[in-house]
mmCIF file of C-alpha atoms and ligand atoms in Angstrom:
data_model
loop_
_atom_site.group_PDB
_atom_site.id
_atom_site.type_symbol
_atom_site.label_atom_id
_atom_site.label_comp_id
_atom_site.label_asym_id
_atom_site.label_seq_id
_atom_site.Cartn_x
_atom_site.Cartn_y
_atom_site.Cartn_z
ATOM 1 C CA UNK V 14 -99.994 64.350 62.164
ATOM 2 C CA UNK V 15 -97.127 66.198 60.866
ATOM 3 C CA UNK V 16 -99.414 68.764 59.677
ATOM 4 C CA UNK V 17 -101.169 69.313 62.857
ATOM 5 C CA UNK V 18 -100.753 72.197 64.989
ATOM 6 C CA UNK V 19 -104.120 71.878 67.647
ATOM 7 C CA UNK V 20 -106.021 69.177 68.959
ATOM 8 C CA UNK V 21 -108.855 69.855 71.549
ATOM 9 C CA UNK V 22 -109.194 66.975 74.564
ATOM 10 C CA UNK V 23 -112.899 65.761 75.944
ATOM 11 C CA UNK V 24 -113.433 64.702 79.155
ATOM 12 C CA UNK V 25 -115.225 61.659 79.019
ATOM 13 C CA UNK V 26 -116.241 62.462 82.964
ATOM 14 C CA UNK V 27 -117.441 65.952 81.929
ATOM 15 C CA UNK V 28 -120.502 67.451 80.088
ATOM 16 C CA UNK V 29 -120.519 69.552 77.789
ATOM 17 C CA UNK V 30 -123.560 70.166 75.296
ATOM 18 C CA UNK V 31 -124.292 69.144 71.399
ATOM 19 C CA UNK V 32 -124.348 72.565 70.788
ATOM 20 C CA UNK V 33 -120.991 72.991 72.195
ATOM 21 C CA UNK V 34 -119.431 69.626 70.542
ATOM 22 C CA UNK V 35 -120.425 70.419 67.161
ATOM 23 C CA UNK V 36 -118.671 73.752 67.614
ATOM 24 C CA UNK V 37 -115.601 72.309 68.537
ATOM 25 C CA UNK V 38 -115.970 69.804 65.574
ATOM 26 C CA UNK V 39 -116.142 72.602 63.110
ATOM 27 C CA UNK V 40 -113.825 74.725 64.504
ATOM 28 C CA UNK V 41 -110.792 73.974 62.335
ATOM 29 C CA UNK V 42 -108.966 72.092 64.884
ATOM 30 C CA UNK V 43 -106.984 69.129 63.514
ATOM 31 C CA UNK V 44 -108.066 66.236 65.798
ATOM 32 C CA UNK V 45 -110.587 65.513 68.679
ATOM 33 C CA UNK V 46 -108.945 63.923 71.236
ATOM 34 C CA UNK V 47 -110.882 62.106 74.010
ATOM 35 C CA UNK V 48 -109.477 61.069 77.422
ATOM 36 C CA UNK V 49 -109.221 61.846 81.310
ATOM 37 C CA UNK V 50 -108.043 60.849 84.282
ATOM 38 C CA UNK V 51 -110.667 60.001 86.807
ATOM 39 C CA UNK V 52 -114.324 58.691 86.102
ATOM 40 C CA UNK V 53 -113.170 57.747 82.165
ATOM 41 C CA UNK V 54 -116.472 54.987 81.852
ATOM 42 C CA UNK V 55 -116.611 52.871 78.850
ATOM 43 C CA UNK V 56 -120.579 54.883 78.349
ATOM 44 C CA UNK V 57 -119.005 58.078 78.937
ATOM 45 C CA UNK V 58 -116.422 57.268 75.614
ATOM 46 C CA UNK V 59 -119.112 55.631 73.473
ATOM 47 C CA UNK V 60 -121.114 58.721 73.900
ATOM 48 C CA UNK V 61 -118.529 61.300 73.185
ATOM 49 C CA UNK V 62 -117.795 58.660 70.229
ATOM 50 C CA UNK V 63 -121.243 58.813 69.049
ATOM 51 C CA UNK V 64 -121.190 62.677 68.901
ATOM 52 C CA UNK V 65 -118.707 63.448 68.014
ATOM 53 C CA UNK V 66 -118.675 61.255 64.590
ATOM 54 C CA UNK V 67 -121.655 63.047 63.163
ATOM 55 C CA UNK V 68 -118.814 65.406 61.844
ATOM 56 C CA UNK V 69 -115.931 64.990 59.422
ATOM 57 C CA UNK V 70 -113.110 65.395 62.244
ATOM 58 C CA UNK V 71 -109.923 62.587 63.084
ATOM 59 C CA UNK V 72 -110.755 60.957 66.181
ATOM 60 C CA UNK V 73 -108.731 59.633 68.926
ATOM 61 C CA UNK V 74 -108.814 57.943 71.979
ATOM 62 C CA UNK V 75 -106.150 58.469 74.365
ATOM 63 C CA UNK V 76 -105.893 55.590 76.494
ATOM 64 C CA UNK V 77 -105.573 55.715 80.198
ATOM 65 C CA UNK V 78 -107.654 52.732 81.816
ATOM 66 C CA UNK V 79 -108.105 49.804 79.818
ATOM 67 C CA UNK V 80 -111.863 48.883 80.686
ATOM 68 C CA UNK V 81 -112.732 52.553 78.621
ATOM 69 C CA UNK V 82 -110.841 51.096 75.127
ATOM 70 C CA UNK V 83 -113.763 51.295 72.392
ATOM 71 C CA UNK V 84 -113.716 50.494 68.846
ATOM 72 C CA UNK V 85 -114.452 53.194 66.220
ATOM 73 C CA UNK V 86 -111.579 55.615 66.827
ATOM 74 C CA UNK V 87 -109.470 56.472 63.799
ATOM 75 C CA UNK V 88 -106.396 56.774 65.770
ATOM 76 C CA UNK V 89 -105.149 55.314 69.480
ATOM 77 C CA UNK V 90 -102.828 56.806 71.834
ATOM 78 C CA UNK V 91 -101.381 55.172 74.282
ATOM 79 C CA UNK V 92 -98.956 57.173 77.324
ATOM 80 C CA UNK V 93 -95.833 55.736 78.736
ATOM 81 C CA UNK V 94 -95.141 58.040 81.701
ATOM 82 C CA UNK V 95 -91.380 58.574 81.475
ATOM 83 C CA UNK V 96 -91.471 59.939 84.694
ATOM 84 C CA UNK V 97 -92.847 57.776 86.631
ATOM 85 C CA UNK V 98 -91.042 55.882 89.689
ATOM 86 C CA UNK V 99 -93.281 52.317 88.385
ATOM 87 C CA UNK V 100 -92.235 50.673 85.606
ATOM 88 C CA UNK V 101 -95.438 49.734 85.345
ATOM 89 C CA UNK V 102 -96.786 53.280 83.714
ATOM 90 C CA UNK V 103 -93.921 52.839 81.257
ATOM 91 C CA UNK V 104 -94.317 49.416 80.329
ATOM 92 C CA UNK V 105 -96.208 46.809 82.087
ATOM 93 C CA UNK V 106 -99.747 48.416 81.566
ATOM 94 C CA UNK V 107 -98.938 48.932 77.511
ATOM 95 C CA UNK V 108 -98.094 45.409 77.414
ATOM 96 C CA UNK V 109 -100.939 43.990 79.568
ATOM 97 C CA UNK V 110 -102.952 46.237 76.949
ATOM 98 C CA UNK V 111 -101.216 44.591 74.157
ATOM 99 C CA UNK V 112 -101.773 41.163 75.095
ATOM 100 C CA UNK V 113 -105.721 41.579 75.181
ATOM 101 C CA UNK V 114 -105.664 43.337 72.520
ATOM 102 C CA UNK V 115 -103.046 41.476 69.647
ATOM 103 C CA UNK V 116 -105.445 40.020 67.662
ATOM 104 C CA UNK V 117 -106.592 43.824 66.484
ATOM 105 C CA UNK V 118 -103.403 45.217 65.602
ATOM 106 C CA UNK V 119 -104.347 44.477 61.704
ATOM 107 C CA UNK V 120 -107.247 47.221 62.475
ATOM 108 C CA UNK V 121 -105.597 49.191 64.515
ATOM 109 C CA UNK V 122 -102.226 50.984 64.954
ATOM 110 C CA UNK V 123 -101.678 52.380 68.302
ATOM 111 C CA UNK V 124 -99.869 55.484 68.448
ATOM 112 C CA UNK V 125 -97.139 55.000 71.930
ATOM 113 C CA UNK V 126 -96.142 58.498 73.281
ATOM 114 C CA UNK V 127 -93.397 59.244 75.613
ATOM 115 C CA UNK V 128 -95.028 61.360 78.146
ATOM 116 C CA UNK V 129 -93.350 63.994 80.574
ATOM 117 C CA UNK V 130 -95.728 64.780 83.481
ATOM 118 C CA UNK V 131 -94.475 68.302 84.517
ATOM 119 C CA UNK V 132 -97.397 69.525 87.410
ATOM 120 C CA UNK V 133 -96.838 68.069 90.578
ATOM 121 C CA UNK V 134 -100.401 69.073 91.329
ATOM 122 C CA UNK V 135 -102.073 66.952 88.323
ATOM 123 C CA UNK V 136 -104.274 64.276 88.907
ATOM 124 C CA UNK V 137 -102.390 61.958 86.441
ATOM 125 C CA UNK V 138 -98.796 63.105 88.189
ATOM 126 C CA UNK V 139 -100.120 61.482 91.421
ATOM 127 C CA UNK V 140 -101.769 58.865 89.323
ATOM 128 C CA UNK V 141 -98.543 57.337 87.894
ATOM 129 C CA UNK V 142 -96.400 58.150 91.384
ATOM 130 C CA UNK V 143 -94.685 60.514 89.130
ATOM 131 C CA UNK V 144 -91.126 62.434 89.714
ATOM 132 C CA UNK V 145 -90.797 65.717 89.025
ATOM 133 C CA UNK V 146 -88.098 66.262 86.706
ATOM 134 C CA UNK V 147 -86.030 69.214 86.455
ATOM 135 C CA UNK V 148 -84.690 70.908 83.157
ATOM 136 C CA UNK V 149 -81.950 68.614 82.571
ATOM 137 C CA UNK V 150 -84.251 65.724 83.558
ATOM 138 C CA UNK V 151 -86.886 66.798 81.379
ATOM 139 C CA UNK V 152 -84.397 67.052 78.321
ATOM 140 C CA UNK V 153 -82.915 63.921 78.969
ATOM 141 C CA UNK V 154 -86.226 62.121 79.091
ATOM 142 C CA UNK V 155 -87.186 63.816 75.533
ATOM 143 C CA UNK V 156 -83.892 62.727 74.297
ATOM 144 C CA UNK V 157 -84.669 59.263 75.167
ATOM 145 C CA UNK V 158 -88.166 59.328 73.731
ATOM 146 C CA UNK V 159 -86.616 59.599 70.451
ATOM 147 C CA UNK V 160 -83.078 58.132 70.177
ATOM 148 C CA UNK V 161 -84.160 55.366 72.630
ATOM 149 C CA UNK V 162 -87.355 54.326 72.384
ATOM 150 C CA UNK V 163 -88.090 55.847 68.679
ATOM 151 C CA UNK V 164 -91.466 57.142 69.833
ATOM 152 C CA UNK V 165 -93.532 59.445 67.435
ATOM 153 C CA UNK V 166 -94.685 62.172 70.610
ATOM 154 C CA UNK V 167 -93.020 63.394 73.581
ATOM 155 C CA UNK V 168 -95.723 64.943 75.398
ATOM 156 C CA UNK V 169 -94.650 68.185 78.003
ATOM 157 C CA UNK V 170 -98.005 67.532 80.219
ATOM 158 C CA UNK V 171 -98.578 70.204 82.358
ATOM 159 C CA UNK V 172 -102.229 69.255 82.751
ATOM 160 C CA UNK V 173 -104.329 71.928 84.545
ATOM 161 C CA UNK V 174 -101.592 74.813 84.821
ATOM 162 C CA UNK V 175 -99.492 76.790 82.061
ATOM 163 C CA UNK V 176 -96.228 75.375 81.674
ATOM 164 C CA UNK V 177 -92.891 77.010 81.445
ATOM 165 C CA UNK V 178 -92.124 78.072 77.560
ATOM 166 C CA UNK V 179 -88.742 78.346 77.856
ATOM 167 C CA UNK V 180 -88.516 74.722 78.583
ATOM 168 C CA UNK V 181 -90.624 73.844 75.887
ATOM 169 C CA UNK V 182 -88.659 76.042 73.786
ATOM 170 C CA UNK V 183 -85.521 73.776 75.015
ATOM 171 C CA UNK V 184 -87.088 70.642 74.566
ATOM 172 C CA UNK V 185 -87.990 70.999 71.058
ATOM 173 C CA UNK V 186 -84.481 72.164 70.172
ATOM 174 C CA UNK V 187 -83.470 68.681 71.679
ATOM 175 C CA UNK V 188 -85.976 66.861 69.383
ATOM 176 C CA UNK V 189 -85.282 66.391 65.599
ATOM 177 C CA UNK V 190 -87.985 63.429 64.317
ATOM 178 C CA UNK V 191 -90.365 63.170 67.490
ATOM 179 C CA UNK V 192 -93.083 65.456 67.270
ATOM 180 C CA UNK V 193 -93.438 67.741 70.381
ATOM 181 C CA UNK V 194 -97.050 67.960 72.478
ATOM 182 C CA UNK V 195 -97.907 70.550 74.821
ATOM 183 C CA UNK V 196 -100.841 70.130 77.061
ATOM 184 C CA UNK V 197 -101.730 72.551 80.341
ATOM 185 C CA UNK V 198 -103.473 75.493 81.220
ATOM 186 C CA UNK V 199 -104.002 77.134 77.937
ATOM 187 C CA UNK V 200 -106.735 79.157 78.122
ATOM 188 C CA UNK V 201 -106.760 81.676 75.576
ATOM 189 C CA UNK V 202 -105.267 82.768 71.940
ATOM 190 C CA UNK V 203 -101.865 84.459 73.657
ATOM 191 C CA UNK V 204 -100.846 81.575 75.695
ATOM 192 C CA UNK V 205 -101.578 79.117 72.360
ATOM 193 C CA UNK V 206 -99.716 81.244 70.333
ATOM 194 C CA UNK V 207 -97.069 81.148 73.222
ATOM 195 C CA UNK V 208 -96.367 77.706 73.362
ATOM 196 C CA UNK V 209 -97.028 77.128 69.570
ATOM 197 C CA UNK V 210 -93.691 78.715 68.393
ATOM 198 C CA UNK V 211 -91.881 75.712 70.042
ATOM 199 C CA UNK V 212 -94.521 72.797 70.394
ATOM 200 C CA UNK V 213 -95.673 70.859 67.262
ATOM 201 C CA UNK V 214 -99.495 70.707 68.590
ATOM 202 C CA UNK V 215 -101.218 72.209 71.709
ATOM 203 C CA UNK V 216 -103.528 70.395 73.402
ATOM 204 C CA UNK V 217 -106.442 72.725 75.049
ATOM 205 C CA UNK V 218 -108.607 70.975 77.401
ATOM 206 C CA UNK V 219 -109.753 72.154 80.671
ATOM 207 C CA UNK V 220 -110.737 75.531 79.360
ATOM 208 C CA UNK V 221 -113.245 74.014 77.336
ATOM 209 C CA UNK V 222 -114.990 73.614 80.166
ATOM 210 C CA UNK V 223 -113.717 76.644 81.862
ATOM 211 C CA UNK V 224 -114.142 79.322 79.269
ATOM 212 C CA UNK V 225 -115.420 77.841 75.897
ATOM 213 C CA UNK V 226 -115.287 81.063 73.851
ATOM 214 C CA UNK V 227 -111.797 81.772 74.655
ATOM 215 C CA UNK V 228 -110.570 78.126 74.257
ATOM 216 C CA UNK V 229 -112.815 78.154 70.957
ATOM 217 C CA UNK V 230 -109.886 80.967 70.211
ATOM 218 C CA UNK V 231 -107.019 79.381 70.435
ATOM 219 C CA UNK V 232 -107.902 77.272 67.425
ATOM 220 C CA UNK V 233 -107.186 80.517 64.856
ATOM 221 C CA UNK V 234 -104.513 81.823 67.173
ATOM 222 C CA UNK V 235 -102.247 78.750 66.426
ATOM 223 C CA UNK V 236 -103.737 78.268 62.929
ATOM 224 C CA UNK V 237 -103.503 81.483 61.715
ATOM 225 C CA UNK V 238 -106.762 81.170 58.532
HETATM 226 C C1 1GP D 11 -104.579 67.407 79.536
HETATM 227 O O1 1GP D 11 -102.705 68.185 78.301
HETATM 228 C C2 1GP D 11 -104.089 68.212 78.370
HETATM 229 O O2 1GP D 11 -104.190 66.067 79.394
HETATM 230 C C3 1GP D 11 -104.621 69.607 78.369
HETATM 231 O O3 1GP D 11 -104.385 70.254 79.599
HETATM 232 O O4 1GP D 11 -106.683 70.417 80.537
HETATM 233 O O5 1GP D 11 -104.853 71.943 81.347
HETATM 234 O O6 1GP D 11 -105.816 72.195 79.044
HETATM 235 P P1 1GP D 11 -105.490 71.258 80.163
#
């Protein structure tokens, strides 16, 4: 993961075509990522599953309910919403998760990443009865992500708008072993390229959906072949 620099995020809850997927497959982005919010159906993820392993590409499922978890992904992600006012997005979900799930930890390593949920209008912000931090909050929270909790991601999620690249800029200057994510609103090459000088990885989702050549884009933008 190291290596990384894009990963594109399915919808379980949205179509898209084969003729699309398969693009995105061979696109020369480093990871599919599947995972969503609302409507995330154990069918919906088998499907996506099953099409999207016809091709060569790392796999991962990005866990968000638990009744959606489905063998055959090469890597698991699982959020714990650093933001939130529960405790139970940061830790009594993961370890409900955990308990069901112990006996296939030999199989499987889940991948826990300290998410920042920075759009007061996302889905998943009023999901997790998020806060919304500001920039001192926000660095503070990455800070903990890695000298606290020793978590491989911190995660800026600005889910369905552009985020603020100064911050991100700030953020990764805070981090030194944690890799950074940035997810929102990118939509084309210049925005990629944007947040790319300071996050590890971009995430483009949405735009997929939105405006598939453009997002299609961002995958040479950040990669540069
Ligand atoms: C969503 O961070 C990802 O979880 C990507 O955000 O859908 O806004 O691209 P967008």
């Amino acid at each position: 993961m190291n290596e990384w620099n894009h990963i594109f995020k399915l919808d379980p809850a949205k179509e898209i075509s084969d003729e699309k997927l398969d693009i995105l497959c061979q696109s020369g982005t480093d990871a599919i990522m599947v995972g969503g919010t609302d409507n995330v159906t154990y069918e919906g993820v088998v499907d996506l599953l099953d099409r999207i392993s016809k091709h060569p590409i790392h796999r991962i499922l990005e866990i968000s309910r638990m009744n959606a978890v489905t063998p055959g992904f090469d890597d698991y992600f699982i959020p714990m919403v650093l933001n939130s006012k529960e405790k139970k997005w940061m830790m009594d979900m993961q370890h409900q998760g955990l308990k069901e799930y112990m006996d296939y930890l030999d199989f499987v390593n889940p991948i826990f990443e300290g998410y920042c949920i920075l759009n007061e209008e996302a889905k998943a912000f009023h999901y997790t009865n998020s806060t919304m931090p500001d920039v001192e909050d926000t660095l503070v929270y990455a800070y903990m992500a890695e000298h606290i909790f020793h978590l491989p991601i911190f995660y800026m999620e600005y889910s369905g708008t552009y985020g603020d690249p100064q911050l991100v800029r700030q953020v990764k200057n805070t981090l030194n072993n944690t890799l950074l994510l940035y997810g929102g609103g990118i939509e084309n090459s210049r925005q990629a390229k944007e947040m790319k000088q300071y996050a590890d990885v971009i995430i483009v989702g949405n735009s997929i959906y939105t405006g598939f050549e453009q997002a299609l884009e961002t995958v040479q933008a950040v990669k540069g072949k």
